[in-house]
């Protein structure tokens, strides 16, 4: 779930994330954070059910498009250390 190699962008073009009415403002920080959480929650649930994580790819693409890489690296490190503030 937290493997850095599996989180690298696949080859090909990704479209811009679609408009999300939950985040109507120009500041997309909350959108970035929410999609990061949703991705990790989705992966955890799919792994618990013994299913593939393909449905989680949408969240992955959105947070990779919106979030600065430094934030994602820091959050991933915090998850691994057990100090991440979000509820996954």
Tab-separated table of N, CA and C in Angstrom:
chain	number	residue	atom	x	y	z
A	1	UNK	N	0.818	-1.191	0.000
A	1	UNK	CA	0.000	0.000	0.000
A	1	UNK	C	0.859	1.251	0.000
A	2	UNK	N	1.931	1.259	0.727
A	2	UNK	CA	2.726	2.477	0.867
A	2	UNK	C	4.026	2.420	0.075
A	3	UNK	N	4.126	1.468	-0.827
A	3	UNK	CA	5.332	1.312	-1.615
A	3	UNK	C	5.501	2.509	-2.549
A	4	UNK	N	6.632	3.182	-2.437
A	4	UNK	CA	6.904	4.375	-3.251
A	4	UNK	C	6.938	4.019	-4.739
A	5	UNK	N	7.506	2.873	-5.080
A	5	UNK	CA	7.597	2.482	-6.484
A	5	UNK	C	6.220	2.326	-7.113
A	6	UNK	N	5.261	1.803	-6.362
A	6	UNK	CA	3.926	1.604	-6.916
A	6	UNK	C	3.178	2.921	-7.080
A	7	UNK	N	3.660	3.992	-6.456
A	7	UNK	CA	2.996	5.275	-6.548
A	7	UNK	C	3.573	6.166	-7.639
A	8	UNK	N	4.539	5.670	-8.388
A	8	UNK	CA	5.072	6.462	-9.487
A	8	UNK	C	4.032	6.553	-10.597
A	9	UNK	N	4.053	7.662	-11.303
A	9	UNK	CA	3.091	7.890	-12.372
A	9	UNK	C	3.310	6.899	-13.509
A	10	UNK	N	2.251	6.244	-13.983
A	10	UNK	CA	2.403	5.371	-15.142
A	10	UNK	C	2.632	6.200	-16.394
A	11	UNK	N	3.121	5.546	-17.420
A	11	UNK	CA	3.372	6.248	-18.672
A	11	UNK	C	2.047	6.617	-19.330
A	12	UNK	N	2.070	7.704	-20.066
A	12	UNK	CA	0.857	8.166	-20.746
A	12	UNK	C	0.403	9.494	-20.182
A	13	UNK	N	-0.571	10.073	-20.833
A	13	UNK	CA	-1.093	11.378	-20.394
A	13	UNK	C	-2.284	11.192	-19.490
A	14	UNK	N	-2.351	12.031	-18.499
A	14	UNK	CA	-3.500	12.056	-17.601
A	14	UNK	C	-4.227	13.361	-17.818
A	15	UNK	N	-5.528	13.300	-17.914
A	15	UNK	CA	-6.266	14.558	-18.041
A	15	UNK	C	-6.283	15.308	-16.709
A	16	UNK	N	-6.593	16.576	-16.779
A	16	UNK	CA	-6.746	17.376	-15.568
A	16	UNK	C	-7.895	16.805	-14.750
A	17	UNK	N	-7.755	16.755	-13.422
A	17	UNK	CA	-8.868	16.237	-12.614
A	17	UNK	C	-10.137	17.039	-12.854
A	18	UNK	N	-11.270	16.366	-12.864
A	18	UNK	CA	-12.535	17.079	-13.097
A	18	UNK	C	-12.900	17.964	-11.915
A	19	UNK	N	-13.806	18.889	-12.163
A	19	UNK	CA	-14.279	19.779	-11.110
A	19	UNK	C	-14.950	18.972	-10.009
A	20	UNK	N	-14.643	19.295	-8.774
A	20	UNK	CA	-15.251	18.648	-7.618
A	20	UNK	C	-16.032	19.716	-6.857
A	21	UNK	N	-17.356	19.626	-6.816
A	21	UNK	CA	-18.154	20.678	-6.182
A	21	UNK	C	-17.905	20.823	-4.685
A	22	UNK	N	-17.255	19.835	-4.067
A	22	UNK	CA	-16.929	19.964	-2.641
A	22	UNK	C	-15.837	21.006	-2.415
A	23	UNK	N	-15.070	21.309	-3.474
A	23	UNK	CA	-13.949	22.240	-3.373
A	23	UNK	C	-14.050	23.284	-4.487
A	24	UNK	N	-14.962	24.252	-4.358
A	24	UNK	CA	-15.211	25.192	-5.454
A	24	UNK	C	-14.178	26.311	-5.583
A	25	UNK	N	-13.349	26.520	-4.591
A	25	UNK	CA	-12.418	27.641	-4.610
A	25	UNK	C	-11.147	27.308	-5.388
A	26	UNK	N	-10.368	28.340	-5.649
A	26	UNK	CA	-9.126	28.138	-6.377
A	26	UNK	C	-8.109	27.359	-5.560
A	27	UNK	N	-8.118	27.529	-4.252
A	27	UNK	CA	-7.176	26.829	-3.401
A	27	UNK	C	-7.570	25.354	-3.337
A	28	UNK	N	-6.730	24.492	-3.886
A	28	UNK	CA	-7.046	23.070	-3.987
A	28	UNK	C	-6.316	22.231	-2.940
A	29	UNK	N	-5.824	22.857	-1.885
A	29	UNK	CA	-5.103	22.134	-0.848
A	29	UNK	C	-5.972	21.063	-0.212
A	30	UNK	N	-7.176	21.402	0.159
A	30	UNK	CA	-8.075	20.446	0.803
A	30	UNK	C	-8.443	19.318	-0.165
A	31	UNK	N	-8.629	19.643	-1.423
A	31	UNK	CA	-8.923	18.638	-2.443
A	31	UNK	C	-7.773	17.645	-2.547
A	32	UNK	N	-6.572	18.147	-2.572
A	32	UNK	CA	-5.370	17.311	-2.610
A	32	UNK	C	-5.353	16.355	-1.424
A	33	UNK	N	-5.503	16.885	-0.228
A	33	UNK	CA	-5.443	16.098	1.001
A	33	UNK	C	-6.565	15.057	1.048
A	34	UNK	N	-7.771	15.444	0.670
A	34	UNK	CA	-8.907	14.522	0.719
A	34	UNK	C	-8.723	13.367	-0.250
A	35	UNK	N	-8.208	13.628	-1.437
A	35	UNK	CA	-7.991	12.559	-2.399
A	35	UNK	C	-6.846	11.650	-1.971
A	36	UNK	N	-5.837	12.198	-1.286
A	36	UNK	CA	-4.771	11.375	-0.726
A	36	UNK	C	-5.359	10.406	0.306
A	37	UNK	N	-6.190	10.920	1.200
A	37	UNK	CA	-6.844	10.069	2.202
A	37	UNK	C	-7.745	9.030	1.533
A	38	UNK	N	-8.546	9.468	0.573
A	38	UNK	CA	-9.468	8.552	-0.097
A	38	UNK	C	-8.721	7.427	-0.806
A	39	UNK	N	-7.589	7.741	-1.400
A	39	UNK	CA	-6.791	6.709	-2.069
A	39	UNK	C	-6.329	5.658	-1.063
A	40	UNK	N	-5.756	6.091	0.030
A	40	UNK	CA	-5.228	5.138	1.008
A	40	UNK	C	-6.347	4.357	1.702
A	41	UNK	N	-7.478	4.987	1.916
A	41	UNK	CA	-8.630	4.273	2.477
A	41	UNK	C	-9.126	3.216	1.495
A	42	UNK	N	-9.197	3.586	0.238
A	42	UNK	CA	-9.654	2.670	-0.801
A	42	UNK	C	-8.719	1.465	-0.908
A	43	UNK	N	-7.423	1.710	-0.942
A	43	UNK	CA	-6.451	0.620	-1.044
A	43	UNK	C	-6.573	-0.308	0.159
A	44	UNK	N	-6.709	0.257	1.340
A	44	UNK	CA	-6.830	-0.557	2.551
A	44	UNK	C	-8.079	-1.441	2.485
A	45	UNK	N	-9.205	-0.856	2.103
A	45	UNK	CA	-10.455	-1.618	2.017
A	45	UNK	C	-10.383	-2.707	0.959
A	46	UNK	N	-9.823	-2.403	-0.194
A	46	UNK	CA	-9.733	-3.396	-1.263
A	46	UNK	C	-8.811	-4.534	-0.860
A	47	UNK	N	-7.723	-4.227	-0.172
A	47	UNK	CA	-6.821	-5.275	0.299
A	47	UNK	C	-7.497	-6.137	1.361
A	48	UNK	N	-8.292	-5.536	2.227
A	48	UNK	CA	-9.019	-6.305	3.245
A	48	UNK	C	-10.009	-7.263	2.598
A	49	UNK	N	-10.588	-6.860	1.497
A	49	UNK	CA	-11.566	-7.698	0.800
A	49	UNK	C	-10.911	-8.700	-0.142
A	50	UNK	N	-9.598	-8.578	-0.325
A	50	UNK	CA	-8.885	-9.478	-1.221
A	50	UNK	C	-9.106	-9.170	-2.688
A	51	UNK	N	-9.435	-7.936	-3.001
A	51	UNK	CA	-9.682	-7.525	-4.382
A	51	UNK	C	-8.546	-6.646	-4.876
A	52	UNK	N	-8.496	-6.426	-6.170
A	52	UNK	CA	-7.494	-5.553	-6.764
A	52	UNK	C	-7.773	-4.098	-6.442
A	53	UNK	N	-6.763	-3.284	-6.563
A	53	UNK	CA	-6.880	-1.868	-6.215
A	53	UNK	C	-7.146	-0.977	-7.428
A	54	UNK	N	-7.552	-1.543	-8.531
A	54	UNK	CA	-7.831	-0.769	-9.742
A	54	UNK	C	-8.847	0.354	-9.517
A	55	UNK	N	-9.930	0.136	-8.746
A	55	UNK	CA	-10.887	1.230	-8.529
A	55	UNK	C	-10.282	2.435	-7.810
A	56	UNK	N	-9.176	2.255	-7.128
A	56	UNK	CA	-8.542	3.335	-6.373
A	56	UNK	C	-7.692	4.246	-7.255
A	57	UNK	N	-7.496	3.846	-8.500
A	57	UNK	CA	-6.614	4.595	-9.390
A	57	UNK	C	-7.091	6.030	-9.612
A	58	UNK	N	-8.397	6.251	-9.614
A	58	UNK	CA	-8.924	7.605	-9.805
A	58	UNK	C	-8.367	8.548	-8.738
A	59	UNK	N	-8.465	8.153	-7.464
A	59	UNK	CA	-7.971	8.989	-6.361
A	59	UNK	C	-6.466	9.221	-6.491
A	60	UNK	N	-5.756	8.162	-6.892
A	60	UNK	CA	-4.309	8.276	-7.069
A	60	UNK	C	-3.981	9.332	-8.124
A	61	UNK	N	-4.659	9.268	-9.240
A	61	UNK	CA	-4.391	10.224	-10.318
A	61	UNK	C	-4.709	11.654	-9.901
A	62	UNK	N	-5.798	11.830	-9.172
A	62	UNK	CA	-6.181	13.179	-8.757
A	62	UNK	C	-5.173	13.738	-7.770
A	63	UNK	N	-4.816	12.977	-6.731
A	63	UNK	CA	-3.876	13.555	-5.767
A	63	UNK	C	-2.496	13.731	-6.356
A	64	UNK	N	-2.092	12.877	-7.303
A	64	UNK	CA	-0.788	13.069	-7.938
A	64	UNK	C	-0.788	14.306	-8.833
A	65	UNK	N	-1.949	14.674	-9.357
A	65	UNK	CA	-2.049	15.870	-10.198
A	65	UNK	C	-2.101	17.145	-9.367
A	66	UNK	N	-2.729	17.086	-8.201
A	66	UNK	CA	-2.956	18.286	-7.404
A	66	UNK	C	-1.891	18.537	-6.331
A	67	UNK	N	-1.335	17.490	-5.764
A	67	UNK	CA	-0.460	17.636	-4.600
A	67	UNK	C	1.008	17.814	-4.996
A	68	UNK	N	1.702	18.707	-4.309
A	68	UNK	CA	3.156	18.780	-4.500
A	68	UNK	C	3.802	17.472	-4.029
A	69	UNK	N	4.802	17.025	-4.725
A	69	UNK	CA	5.460	15.760	-4.380
A	69	UNK	C	6.040	15.771	-2.972
A	70	UNK	N	6.506	16.916	-2.522
A	70	UNK	CA	7.080	16.987	-1.179
A	70	UNK	C	6.035	16.676	-0.117
A	71	UNK	N	4.805	17.115	-0.338
A	71	UNK	CA	3.727	16.809	0.613
A	71	UNK	C	3.452	15.316	0.635
A	72	UNK	N	3.358	14.724	-0.557
A	72	UNK	CA	3.054	13.294	-0.661
A	72	UNK	C	4.164	12.479	0.004
A	73	UNK	N	5.406	12.846	-0.222
A	73	UNK	CA	6.525	12.131	0.404
A	73	UNK	C	6.460	12.244	1.918
A	74	UNK	N	6.193	13.444	2.412
A	74	UNK	CA	6.122	13.652	3.859
A	74	UNK	C	4.963	12.866	4.470
A	75	UNK	N	3.798	12.918	3.829
A	75	UNK	CA	2.641	12.184	4.344
A	75	UNK	C	2.885	10.680	4.325
A	76	UNK	N	3.522	10.182	3.256
A	76	UNK	CA	3.815	8.754	3.160
A	76	UNK	C	4.785	8.340	4.263
A	77	UNK	N	5.794	9.157	4.515
A	77	UNK	CA	6.727	8.869	5.603
A	77	UNK	C	6.015	8.869	6.947
A	78	UNK	N	5.110	9.816	7.140
A	78	UNK	CA	4.362	9.884	8.398
A	78	UNK	C	3.470	8.653	8.571
A	79	UNK	N	2.876	8.167	7.504
A	79	UNK	CA	2.052	6.961	7.582
A	79	UNK	C	2.918	5.781	7.991
A	80	UNK	N	4.096	5.667	7.384
A	80	UNK	CA	4.992	4.567	7.698
A	80	UNK	C	5.478	4.628	9.139
A	81	UNK	N	5.682	5.839	9.648
A	81	UNK	CA	6.148	6.019	11.030
A	81	UNK	C	5.010	5.929	12.043
A	82	UNK	N	3.766	5.994	11.557
A	82	UNK	CA	2.626	5.950	12.448
A	82	UNK	C	2.291	7.299	13.066
A	83	UNK	N	2.755	8.387	12.463
A	83	UNK	CA	2.514	9.711	13.015
A	83	UNK	C	1.596	10.568	12.131
A	84	UNK	N	0.985	9.981	11.131
A	84	UNK	CA	0.125	10.725	10.214
A	84	UNK	C	-1.144	11.152	10.948
A	85	UNK	N	-1.536	12.416	10.781
A	85	UNK	CA	-2.668	12.960	11.518
A	85	UNK	C	-4.023	12.544	10.949
A	86	UNK	N	-4.074	12.175	9.696
A	86	UNK	CA	-5.350	11.806	9.079
A	86	UNK	C	-5.814	10.432	9.503
A	87	UNK	N	-7.115	10.195	9.375
A	87	UNK	CA	-7.695	8.902	9.717
A	87	UNK	C	-7.837	8.081	8.450
A	88	UNK	N	-7.002	7.076	8.334
A	88	UNK	CA	-7.032	6.216	7.132
A	88	UNK	C	-7.703	4.919	7.491
